[in-house]
Short mmCIF file of C-alpha atoms in Angstrom, two decimals:
data_model
loop_
_atom_site.label_atom_id
_atom_site.label_comp_id
_atom_site.label_asym_id
_atom_site.label_seq_id
_atom_site.Cartn_x
_atom_site.Cartn_y
_atom_site.Cartn_z
CA MET A 1 37.50 35.26 0.05
CA ARG A 2 38.68 36.21 4.07
CA ASN A 3 36.38 38.41 4.44
CA SER A 4 33.65 35.89 3.62
CA LEU A 5 34.23 33.54 6.79
CA LEU A 6 31.05 33.98 7.81
CA LEU A 7 28.37 32.08 7.27
CA MET A 8 27.12 31.03 3.57
CA ALA A 9 27.09 27.67 4.97
CA ILE A 10 25.40 26.39 8.13
CA LEU A 11 25.75 25.48 11.61
CA ILE A 12 25.29 23.07 14.24
CA ALA A 13 26.24 24.46 17.47
CA PRO A 14 25.41 24.48 20.89
CA PHE A 15 22.16 23.65 21.56
CA ALA A 16 20.11 24.01 24.71
CA THR A 17 18.10 21.38 23.01
CA VAL A 18 16.95 17.96 23.06
CA SER A 19 18.59 15.09 21.74
CA TYR A 20 18.22 11.56 20.86
CA SER A 21 21.12 9.84 21.28
CA ALA A 22 20.65 7.48 24.30
CA ASP A 23 23.75 9.48 26.06
CA GLN A 24 23.18 13.15 25.93
CA GLY A 25 20.19 14.10 26.73
CA ARG A 26 20.26 17.45 27.06
CA GLN A 27 23.69 18.12 27.06
CA PRO A 28 26.12 20.99 25.16
CA PHE A 29 26.76 19.93 21.28
CA THR A 30 30.27 18.99 22.15
CA PRO A 31 32.25 19.55 18.77
CA SER A 32 35.02 17.69 19.65
CA GLN A 33 33.01 14.42 21.10
CA PRO A 34 31.26 13.69 18.16
CA SER A 35 27.64 11.66 19.21
CA ALA A 36 27.42 8.30 16.92
CA ILE A 37 23.70 9.52 15.47
CA PRO A 38 25.17 13.14 14.06
CA LYS A 39 22.48 15.88 15.34
CA VAL A 40 19.72 16.72 12.72
CA ILE A 41 19.04 20.52 10.53
CA VAL A 42 15.66 21.11 8.66
CA PRO A 43 15.64 22.99 6.26
CA GLY A 44 12.36 24.91 6.60
CA GLY A 45 10.28 22.45 9.45
CA TYR A 46 8.66 18.97 7.13
CA GLN A 47 8.24 20.97 4.03
CA LYS A 48 7.00 17.85 2.77
CA GLN A 49 3.63 17.73 5.59
CA ALA A 50 3.21 21.51 6.58
CA PRO A 51 3.52 24.39 4.72
CA PRO A 52 7.10 25.54 4.45
CA ASN A 53 8.22 27.70 7.30
CA SER A 54 5.11 27.77 8.78
CA ALA A 55 4.31 26.33 12.56
CA ARG A 56 2.87 23.45 12.40
CA ALA A 57 6.43 22.56 10.23
CA ILE A 58 8.08 23.71 12.91
CA MET A 59 6.32 22.41 15.82
CA MET A 60 6.75 18.61 14.26
CA ALA A 61 10.71 18.72 13.94
CA ILE A 62 9.54 20.35 17.82
CA GLU A 63 7.80 16.35 18.39
CA ASP A 64 10.19 14.42 16.97
CA GLU A 65 12.92 15.80 18.20
CA LEU A 66 15.44 17.42 15.66
CA ASN A 67 18.49 19.49 16.66
CA ALA A 68 17.40 22.41 14.70
CA VAL A 69 15.37 23.55 12.32
CA GLU A 70 16.45 26.63 9.22
CA LEU A 71 14.41 29.50 8.49
CA GLU A 72 14.17 32.37 6.21
CA VAL A 73 14.01 35.76 8.22
CA ARG A 74 12.86 38.83 5.53
CA ARG A 75 11.62 42.44 6.21
CA THR A 76 7.64 44.02 6.16
CA LYS A 77 7.12 46.86 5.28
CA ASP A 78 6.77 48.65 8.65
CA GLY A 79 9.94 46.88 9.55
CA GLN A 80 8.77 43.58 11.29
CA HIS A 81 10.75 40.61 10.84
CA VAL A 82 9.18 38.20 9.71
CA ILE A 83 9.56 34.49 9.11
CA PHE A 84 9.16 34.11 5.18
CA ASP A 85 11.12 31.76 2.08
CA ALA A 86 10.16 33.59 -0.59
CA ASP A 87 10.30 37.28 -1.79
CA ARG A 88 7.30 37.44 -2.65
CA VAL A 89 3.26 36.16 -1.12
CA ASP A 90 2.54 35.12 -4.20
CA GLY A 91 1.11 30.95 -4.80
CA LYS A 92 2.10 31.07 -0.35
CA THR A 93 -0.55 33.12 0.42
CA SER A 94 -3.95 34.52 -0.77
CA GLY A 95 -2.51 37.94 -1.20
CA SER A 96 -0.10 39.10 -3.46
CA GLY A 97 2.57 41.47 -4.31
CA ALA A 98 6.52 41.66 -2.37
CA LEU A 99 6.08 41.09 1.31
CA LYS A 100 8.68 44.69 1.37
CA ASP A 101 5.12 46.31 -0.19
CA LEU A 102 3.23 44.80 2.95
CA THR A 103 2.53 45.56 6.65
CA LEU A 104 2.99 43.58 8.98
CA ALA A 105 -0.76 43.74 9.42
CA GLU A 106 -1.88 42.92 6.07
CA LEU A 107 0.29 40.08 6.39
CA GLN A 108 -1.18 38.69 9.10
CA SER A 109 -4.39 38.87 7.58
CA LEU A 110 -3.28 36.59 4.90
CA ASP A 111 -3.77 32.52 4.53
CA ALA A 112 -1.00 31.31 4.22
CA GLY A 113 -2.08 27.36 4.92
CA THR A 114 -5.15 26.60 2.26
CA TRP A 115 -2.52 26.58 -1.11
CA PHE A 116 -0.62 24.01 0.43
CA ALA A 117 -3.99 21.70 2.34
CA PRO A 118 -7.28 22.44 2.46
CA ARG A 119 -6.31 21.47 6.67
CA PHE A 120 -4.10 24.54 6.88
CA ALA A 121 -6.55 26.84 6.28
CA GLY A 122 -6.20 30.35 7.85
CA ALA A 123 -2.37 29.72 8.88
CA LYS A 124 -1.11 33.14 9.54
CA VAL A 125 3.28 34.28 8.48
CA MET A 126 4.87 34.72 11.85
CA THR A 127 6.98 37.72 13.54
CA LEU A 128 10.15 36.52 14.08
CA ALA A 129 8.89 37.42 18.25
CA GLU A 130 6.91 34.76 17.08
CA CYS A 131 8.89 31.94 16.60
CA LEU A 132 11.42 32.80 18.91
CA ALA A 133 8.41 31.71 21.42
CA LEU A 134 7.36 28.64 19.86
CA THR A 135 10.71 27.34 19.59
CA ARG A 136 12.84 28.80 22.73
CA ASP A 137 13.98 25.94 24.99
CA LYS A 138 12.96 23.71 22.25
CA ILE A 139 15.42 23.64 19.46
CA GLY A 140 17.24 24.80 18.04
CA LEU A 141 17.21 28.12 15.08
CA VAL A 142 18.95 28.94 11.68
CA LEU A 143 18.31 32.01 10.93
CA VAL A 144 18.51 33.23 6.98
CA CYS A 145 18.98 36.71 7.47
CA ARG A 146 17.42 37.94 3.60
CA ASP A 147 16.21 41.09 4.73
CA VAL A 148 17.24 42.70 7.93
CA ASP A 149 18.29 45.64 10.72
CA PRO A 150 20.63 43.90 12.53
CA GLU A 151 20.17 46.52 16.05
CA GLN A 152 16.55 45.23 15.79
CA LEU A 153 17.26 41.54 15.62
CA ALA A 154 19.70 41.35 17.81
CA ARG A 155 17.40 42.83 19.79
CA GLU A 156 15.06 40.26 19.35
CA LEU A 157 17.46 37.84 19.53
CA LEU A 158 18.62 38.74 23.59
CA ALA A 159 14.87 39.52 24.47
CA GLY A 160 13.62 35.38 22.71
CA THR A 161 16.07 33.48 23.12
CA ASP A 162 19.16 31.68 25.30
CA SER A 163 22.84 31.10 24.59
CA GLY A 164 23.56 28.91 21.41
CA GLN A 165 20.66 29.14 20.52
CA VAL A 166 20.43 30.43 17.54
CA ALA A 167 22.42 31.53 14.10
CA ILE A 168 22.23 33.44 11.81
CA ILE A 169 23.54 32.79 8.32
CA ALA A 170 24.15 36.74 6.46
CA ASP A 171 26.43 39.32 5.21
CA PRO A 172 29.66 39.60 7.06
CA ALA A 173 28.80 42.83 8.44
CA THR A 174 25.83 42.12 9.58
CA ALA A 175 26.50 38.52 10.75
CA LEU A 176 29.54 40.26 13.16
CA ARG A 177 27.11 43.12 14.52
CA VAL A 178 24.43 41.12 15.76
CA HIS A 179 27.49 38.25 16.86
CA GLU A 180 28.82 41.50 18.74
CA LEU A 181 24.82 43.10 19.78
CA THR A 182 23.96 39.84 21.66
CA GLU A 183 27.05 39.69 23.60
CA ARG A 184 28.37 36.62 20.90
CA LYS A 185 25.24 34.51 22.19
CA VAL A 186 24.42 34.19 18.12
CA VAL A 187 26.84 30.88 17.21
CA LEU A 188 28.78 32.78 14.12
CA VAL A 189 29.16 29.91 11.01
CA ARG A 190 32.49 29.41 8.91
CA GLU A 191 33.22 28.69 5.09
CA PRO A 192 35.06 25.78 4.56
CA GLY A 193 38.68 27.16 3.94
CA ALA A 194 40.15 24.86 0.75
CA ALA A 195 42.90 24.31 4.08
CA LEU A 196 43.46 24.32 7.67
CA SER A 197 47.08 24.69 8.11
CA SER A 198 47.39 26.02 12.13
CA THR A 199 48.31 28.81 10.76
CA SER A 200 45.36 29.62 8.75
CA PRO A 201 42.82 32.07 10.23
CA ARG A 202 40.74 29.85 10.43
CA ALA A 203 41.81 27.19 12.56
CA ASN A 204 42.92 30.57 14.87
CA ASP A 205 39.31 30.87 15.50
CA ALA A 206 38.71 27.37 17.34
CA ALA A 207 40.65 28.76 19.69
CA SER A 208 39.04 31.32 20.32
CA ASN A 209 35.29 31.09 22.49
CA THR A 210 33.30 31.36 18.92
CA PRO A 211 32.21 28.72 17.17
CA SER A 212 33.40 27.21 14.14
CA VAL A 213 31.30 25.52 12.50
CA VAL A 214 32.45 23.73 9.11
CA THR A 215 29.31 22.43 6.13
CA ALA A 216 31.36 20.63 3.42
CA LYS A 217 29.03 18.75 0.86
CA VAL A 218 29.16 15.17 0.36
CA ALA A 219 32.13 14.32 -1.52
CA ALA A 220 34.89 16.08 1.13
CA VAL A 221 33.54 14.35 4.29
CA THR A 222 35.59 11.52 4.83
CA LYS A 223 37.17 10.43 8.11
CA GLU A 224 40.45 11.47 7.28
CA TYR A 225 38.71 15.23 6.54
CA CYS A 226 36.39 14.79 9.83
CA SER A 227 39.40 13.99 12.10
CA ASP A 228 41.50 16.89 10.90
CA LEU A 229 38.58 19.54 12.51
CA HIS A 230 37.68 17.89 15.06
CA ASN A 231 41.11 18.08 16.17
CA ARG A 232 41.14 21.83 15.74
CA LYS A 233 37.80 21.64 17.46
CA PHE A 234 35.35 22.60 14.18
CA THR A 235 32.41 21.39 13.74
CA LEU A 236 31.61 19.91 10.94
CA VAL A 237 28.14 19.95 9.41
CA ALA A 238 27.01 17.06 6.00
CA ASP A 239 25.00 19.29 3.65
CA VAL A 240 23.14 15.99 2.37
CA SER A 241 19.55 17.47 0.94
CA GLY A 242 19.06 17.02 -2.95
CA ALA A 243 19.90 14.62 -4.79
CA ASN A 244 22.38 13.38 -2.37
CA ASP A 245 19.44 12.95 0.50
CA ASN A 246 19.46 9.38 0.55
CA ALA A 247 20.72 5.75 2.74
CA ASP A 248 24.54 5.46 1.25
CA THR A 249 25.18 9.68 1.20
CA TRP A 250 23.51 8.61 5.61
CA ASP A 251 26.44 5.69 6.09
CA LYS A 252 28.98 7.97 4.49
CA VAL A 253 29.23 11.29 6.19
CA VAL A 254 28.77 9.48 9.76
CA ALA A 255 30.88 6.99 9.08
CA ALA A 256 33.29 9.54 8.26
CA GLY A 257 32.16 10.78 11.73
CA ALA A 258 30.18 14.55 10.59
CA ASP A 259 29.10 15.97 13.69
CA ALA A 260 25.34 16.92 11.95
CA VAL A 261 23.14 16.61 9.26
CA ARG A 262 21.09 18.67 7.17
CA THR A 263 18.82 17.30 5.99
CA ASP A 264 15.19 17.46 4.15
CA ARG A 265 14.37 13.51 5.07
CA PRO A 266 14.62 13.90 8.65
CA GLU A 267 12.93 11.36 10.20
CA SER A 268 13.92 8.70 7.81
CA PHE A 269 18.18 9.37 8.20
CA ILE A 270 17.34 9.10 12.26
CA ALA A 271 14.87 5.60 11.85
CA HIS A 272 17.77 4.58 8.79
CA THR A 273 21.00 5.00 11.85
CA ILE A 274 19.20 3.94 14.47
CA ALA A 275 17.63 0.29 12.71
CA ARG A 276 21.72 -0.14 11.52
CA ARG A 277 23.23 1.07 14.77
CA THR A 278 20.18 -2.30 16.11
CA PRO A 279 19.98 -4.97 13.95
CA HIS A 280 19.29 -7.15 17.12
CA ARG A 281 16.78 -5.68 18.50
CA HIS A 282 14.06 -8.08 20.43
CA VAL A 283 10.90 -5.32 19.18
CA LEU A 284 8.79 -5.07 16.23
CA TYR A 285 7.56 -1.75 14.69
CA ALA A 286 4.63 -1.56 12.73
CA ALA A 287 3.67 1.78 10.64
CA HIS A 288 0.26 2.73 11.02
CA ARG A 289 -1.63 2.52 8.22
CA GLY A 290 1.65 3.40 7.08
CA ALA A 291 3.70 6.31 7.58
CA LEU A 292 1.04 8.64 8.56
CA ARG A 293 2.64 11.70 9.93
CA TYR A 294 5.21 11.82 6.92
CA ALA A 295 1.95 10.38 3.71
CA PRO A 296 -1.57 10.56 3.73
CA GLU A 297 -2.58 7.63 5.29
CA ASN A 298 -2.54 3.88 3.57
CA THR A 299 -1.34 5.17 -0.04
CA VAL A 300 1.44 4.06 -1.37
CA PRO A 301 3.60 7.08 -0.14
CA SER A 302 2.32 5.96 3.33
CA LEU A 303 4.49 2.28 1.87
CA GLU A 304 6.68 3.70 0.49
CA ALA A 305 8.00 6.56 3.55
CA ALA A 306 7.54 3.45 5.37
CA GLU A 307 10.33 1.43 3.97
CA ARG A 308 12.80 4.38 4.16
CA LEU A 309 11.70 4.74 7.85
CA HIS A 310 12.21 0.76 8.11
CA ALA A 311 9.36 -0.68 9.76
CA ASP A 312 9.07 -4.17 10.09
CA PHE A 313 4.41 -3.94 9.31
CA VAL A 314 2.99 -1.79 7.82
CA GLU A 315 -0.33 -2.17 8.87
CA ILE A 316 -3.70 -1.36 6.58
CA ASP A 317 -7.13 -1.49 6.19
CA VAL A 318 -9.34 -2.74 3.47
CA HIS A 319 -12.89 -1.25 2.62
CA THR A 320 -15.35 -2.88 -0.35
CA THR A 321 -16.38 -0.98 -2.42
CA SER A 322 -20.58 -1.26 -3.73
CA ASP A 323 -19.23 -4.08 -7.20
CA GLY A 324 -17.13 -5.32 -4.85
CA ALA A 325 -13.98 -4.05 -5.62
CA PHE A 326 -11.01 -3.24 -2.51
CA PHE A 327 -9.29 -0.45 -1.95
CA LEU A 328 -7.42 0.82 1.20
CA LEU A 329 -8.96 3.06 3.06
CA HIS A 330 -9.61 3.15 6.84
CA ASP A 331 -12.67 5.26 7.21
CA GLY A 332 -15.96 3.68 5.48
CA THR A 333 -16.26 7.07 3.82
CA LEU A 334 -14.21 8.37 1.82
CA ASP A 335 -14.25 12.33 3.04
CA ARG A 336 -11.93 12.79 5.08
CA THR A 337 -9.04 11.55 3.43
CA THR A 338 -9.97 11.92 -0.17
CA ASN A 339 -11.91 14.28 -2.31
CA GLY A 340 -15.48 12.28 -2.76
CA HIS A 341 -18.04 11.46 -0.15
CA GLY A 342 -20.68 9.12 0.72
CA ARG A 343 -19.45 5.85 1.65
CA VAL A 344 -17.15 3.30 -0.18
CA ARG A 345 -20.28 0.83 -0.01
CA GLN A 346 -22.28 3.09 -2.26
CA ALA A 347 -19.37 4.26 -4.19
CA SER A 348 -18.17 2.40 -7.49
CA ALA A 349 -13.93 0.54 -8.01
CA GLU A 350 -14.30 3.41 -11.05
CA THR A 351 -15.19 6.55 -9.05
CA LEU A 352 -13.04 4.72 -5.80
CA ARG A 353 -9.98 4.79 -8.83
CA GLY A 354 -10.94 8.53 -10.11
CA LEU A 355 -10.65 10.32 -5.50
CA ASP A 356 -6.77 11.89 -5.11
CA ALA A 357 -6.64 10.42 -1.20
CA GLY A 358 -3.11 12.77 -1.16
CA ARG A 359 -3.81 16.79 -2.02
CA TRP A 360 -6.34 16.94 1.43
CA PHE A 361 -2.65 16.02 3.18
CA GLY A 362 -0.73 18.74 1.18
CA LEU A 363 0.74 20.18 -2.06
CA PRO A 364 4.06 17.08 -2.81
CA PHE A 365 0.88 14.13 -2.54
CA ALA A 366 -1.48 15.93 -5.05
CA GLY A 367 -2.87 13.24 -7.46
CA ALA A 368 -1.85 10.13 -4.82
CA ALA A 369 -4.76 7.49 -5.81
CA VAL A 370 -6.21 5.13 -3.42
CA PRO A 371 -4.95 1.95 -3.63
CA GLU A 372 -6.15 -1.26 -4.67
CA MET A 373 -5.57 -3.56 -2.44
CA ASP A 374 -4.54 -6.21 -5.27
CA GLY A 375 -1.93 -3.32 -7.13
CA TYR A 376 -1.10 -2.92 -3.39
CA LEU A 377 -0.49 -6.28 -1.91
CA ALA A 378 1.89 -6.59 -5.93
CA LYS A 379 4.52 -3.78 -5.15
CA PHE A 380 4.46 -5.35 -1.22
CA PRO A 381 8.40 -4.67 0.42
CA PRO A 382 9.46 -7.96 0.26
CA LYS A 383 10.95 -7.68 3.92
CA MET A 384 7.98 -5.97 5.19
CA GLY A 385 5.71 -8.36 7.40
CA LEU A 386 1.68 -7.07 6.01
CA TYR A 387 -0.53 -6.02 8.68
CA PHE A 388 -4.20 -6.88 8.08
CA ASP A 389 -6.78 -4.90 9.58
CA ALA A 390 -10.47 -6.61 7.73
CA LYS A 391 -12.47 -3.90 7.93
CA ASP A 392 -15.02 -5.04 5.20
CA ILE A 393 -12.50 -7.48 3.43
CA THR A 394 -14.21 -11.63 3.70
CA PRO A 395 -12.55 -14.39 5.00
CA GLU A 396 -12.58 -16.62 1.52
CA VAL A 397 -11.83 -12.89 0.44
CA LEU A 398 -8.90 -11.58 2.37
CA ALA A 399 -7.05 -15.23 2.39
CA GLU A 400 -7.48 -15.78 -1.02
CA ALA A 401 -5.67 -12.13 -1.83
CA VAL A 402 -2.73 -13.72 0.85
CA ALA A 403 -2.26 -16.54 -0.71
CA ARG A 404 -2.47 -15.73 -3.94
CA HIS A 405 0.30 -12.74 -3.52
CA GLY A 406 2.63 -14.84 -2.15
CA LEU A 407 2.20 -13.27 1.40
CA VAL A 408 0.84 -15.53 4.03
CA GLU A 409 3.82 -16.21 6.10
CA ARG A 410 4.23 -11.91 6.51
CA THR A 411 0.73 -11.86 6.94
CA VAL A 412 -0.96 -10.97 10.29
CA VAL A 413 -4.67 -10.57 10.50
CA TYR A 414 -6.35 -8.79 13.27
CA GLN A 415 -10.46 -8.65 13.13
CA GLY A 416 -12.89 -10.10 16.74
CA PRO A 417 -12.66 -13.68 17.63
CA VAL A 418 -15.37 -15.27 14.98
CA TYR A 419 -14.30 -13.21 11.92
CA LEU A 420 -10.70 -14.91 13.32
CA GLU A 421 -12.20 -18.41 13.70
CA LYS A 422 -12.89 -18.66 10.08
CA LEU A 423 -9.76 -17.29 8.81
CA LYS A 424 -8.10 -20.25 10.51
CA ALA A 425 -10.63 -22.97 9.48
CA ILE A 426 -9.85 -21.20 5.36
CA ASN A 427 -5.65 -21.13 6.59
CA PRO A 428 -4.62 -21.53 9.49
CA ALA A 429 -0.93 -20.77 7.84
CA ILE A 430 -2.28 -16.89 9.07
CA ARG A 431 -1.69 -15.57 12.05
CA THR A 432 -4.89 -14.03 14.05
CA LEU A 433 -4.02 -11.16 15.74
CA ALA A 434 -7.49 -11.03 18.24
CA PRO A 435 -8.59 -8.04 20.42
CA VAL A 436 -8.23 -8.15 24.17
CA ALA A 437 -10.11 -5.94 26.13
CA ALA A 438 -9.14 -6.58 29.74
CA ALA A 439 -6.74 -8.63 31.03
CA SER A 440 -8.43 -11.72 31.97
CA HIS A 441 -9.80 -12.14 28.33
CA VAL A 442 -6.49 -13.80 27.40
CA ASP A 443 -6.90 -17.02 28.22
CA THR A 444 -10.30 -17.24 27.63
CA LEU A 445 -8.38 -16.64 23.49
CA ALA A 446 -5.94 -19.00 23.66
CA LYS A 447 -8.35 -22.07 25.15
CA ARG A 448 -10.53 -20.59 21.90
CA LEU A 449 -8.36 -18.97 18.97
CA LYS A 450 -5.12 -20.39 19.55
CA PRO A 451 -3.85 -16.64 18.02
CA TYR A 452 -0.17 -15.79 16.79
CA ALA A 453 -1.12 -12.47 18.11
CA VAL A 454 -3.11 -10.90 20.60
CA ASP A 455 -4.11 -6.14 20.03
CA THR A 456 -3.40 -4.97 23.91
CA SER A 457 -4.89 -1.76 24.46
CA TRP A 458 -0.97 0.43 25.90
CA LYS A 459 -2.86 0.51 29.72
CA LEU A 460 -3.16 -2.45 30.52
CA LEU A 461 0.16 -4.06 29.71
CA SER A 462 2.70 -4.70 32.18
CA ALA A 463 5.86 -7.24 32.52
CA GLU A 464 3.99 -9.72 35.07
CA TYR A 465 0.85 -9.89 31.23
CA ILE A 466 3.45 -10.60 28.61
CA ALA A 467 4.93 -12.81 30.72
CA HIS A 468 1.49 -14.23 31.12
CA CYS A 469 0.89 -14.48 26.97
CA HIS A 470 4.16 -15.33 26.09
CA GLU A 471 4.01 -18.42 28.79
CA LEU A 472 0.62 -19.48 26.36
CA GLY A 473 2.58 -18.80 23.03
CA ILE A 474 1.09 -16.00 22.36
CA LYS A 475 2.89 -12.51 21.56
CA VAL A 476 1.65 -9.31 23.10
CA PHE A 477 1.24 -6.33 19.94
CA SER A 478 -0.31 -2.62 21.32
CA ASP A 479 -1.19 0.21 19.31
CA ALA A 480 1.08 3.40 20.97
CA LYS A 481 -1.30 5.99 21.43
CA GLY A 482 0.11 9.81 19.76
CA ASP A 483 1.43 10.76 23.80
CA THR A 484 2.78 7.85 24.16
CA THR A 485 7.06 9.11 25.61
CA VAL A 486 10.41 8.27 24.78
CA ALA A 487 10.49 6.97 27.68
CA GLN A 488 7.05 4.34 27.92
CA TYR A 489 8.37 2.45 24.71
CA ARG A 490 10.95 1.21 26.76
CA GLN A 491 9.48 0.79 29.42
CA ALA A 492 7.14 -1.52 26.87
CA ILE A 493 9.92 -3.20 25.37
CA GLU A 494 12.33 -3.38 28.91
CA TRP A 495 8.71 -6.14 29.83
CA GLY A 496 9.16 -7.64 26.37
CA ILE A 497 6.47 -6.59 24.57
CA ASP A 498 6.62 -8.05 20.46
CA LEU A 499 5.26 -5.29 17.99
CA ILE A 500 4.16 -1.71 19.19
CA GLN A 501 1.75 -0.10 16.10
CA SER A 502 3.02 3.71 16.12
CA ASP A 503 2.11 6.87 14.63
CA HIS A 504 5.12 8.05 16.18
CA PRO A 505 7.98 6.13 14.83
CA LEU A 506 11.10 8.41 15.79
CA ARG A 507 10.09 7.95 19.34
CA LEU A 508 10.09 4.53 19.22
CA TRP A 509 12.85 4.37 17.39
CA ARG A 510 14.70 6.34 19.81
CA ALA A 511 13.56 4.22 22.56
CA ILE A 512 15.12 1.73 21.38
CA ASP A 513 18.93 2.86 20.34
CA GLN A 514 18.28 4.10 23.51
CA ALA A 515 17.67 0.82 25.24
CA ALA A 516 20.49 -1.38 23.01
CA THR A 517 22.70 1.27 24.25
CA LYS A 518 21.80 1.02 27.63
#
């Protein structure tokens, strides 16, 4: 048993990576002083949003500033290390057969993306060297060594990584050999023992220069266990993946003091944990077309993802069919987000009911329907607000629908001033959101419409502008673009913005956390 100390688990240790903890920045992880928010390890990258172990799955983890991604390493026929999560390429590429029977050139000639979704057509299996180049200085790596050459692996790691950025999961002999050949730059992960007495080898290891990482299933993660490990300078990773990957489990391991979590739902974990830390925040988060980064836009899965991300509002777009039915779609055509073609206005309700609105996004969402407005509103979560982009629906129909579903007090409607004037005349209780093209337009809108809020371009925001709108009794909403940074979100929060609509909710949540804990 003592000879199998290593690596039937998973790591986190001193990564030189971006941290979402407000006070840590890029500082190394210190096991004896755990962050208020555990660090995050995600197996395979974002596996529901992109092909597992692919460049895009890893890039999503980098963009969301996760701490580590767990990837599998195998060798090709000609001895090249590649990132792939199966022994055979069948089903996950355009080819077939055992990976070890293919040369690197043969493997990289295959399409490794279309099986997951057409938008990933042409994706290639990455070499380890390509993966290291992609991740260096950006995110930590846990390499599960299914079939490796220790000497070659060590050379590649020395050439392509920084000290402490990589850990490996392997058999003990391979792990020790790589550790030695990399001059101890590769992190070693240790299997938890039945006890951690002061005389046990595992306890003694903690005093050495080798990082000692212990993983535990949820049942074992208690305050007492975490305290004991921290006193001995061990790092504790709580493996919450699988059936235990939910809010109750996350709350348990955070309260116990886990240093890191291994989770298949990192975005939900981070949003949930920060939301619990910041119950009295002043800015609201609106999920654009639902959580469109993590699920197909304007679908029920996107709504469910937004709820897990603790969105205050969910923005939806509505269009009308040829026979007067109402469906949630952003575009006026079916081509981009369904397997249909043509204009929504020229299609019948029966046609839209038969379409798949999830397969274009990714295989895990195959079969997701184009939601009908009534069905969607009937399922709308009780604690969330509805942000209605009335693209192609009359004010009369919209007003009747939100009233019938009891959503008047929770609805904000975005449209032009003429539309909103008609809507207010029908039901003054429905809150209106008017677009603002220039700061000078606010006074005119205030006199003409008295809107509940104005939708303002991000570039127009300033402390003075927001203060002026508030003086007029108008709230300020803005749609942050994809390149908006955490610092820019935080600036808008400090200026007093009321609501931010975002495609990158984790950036907004980090800004909320930083503003609350400064």
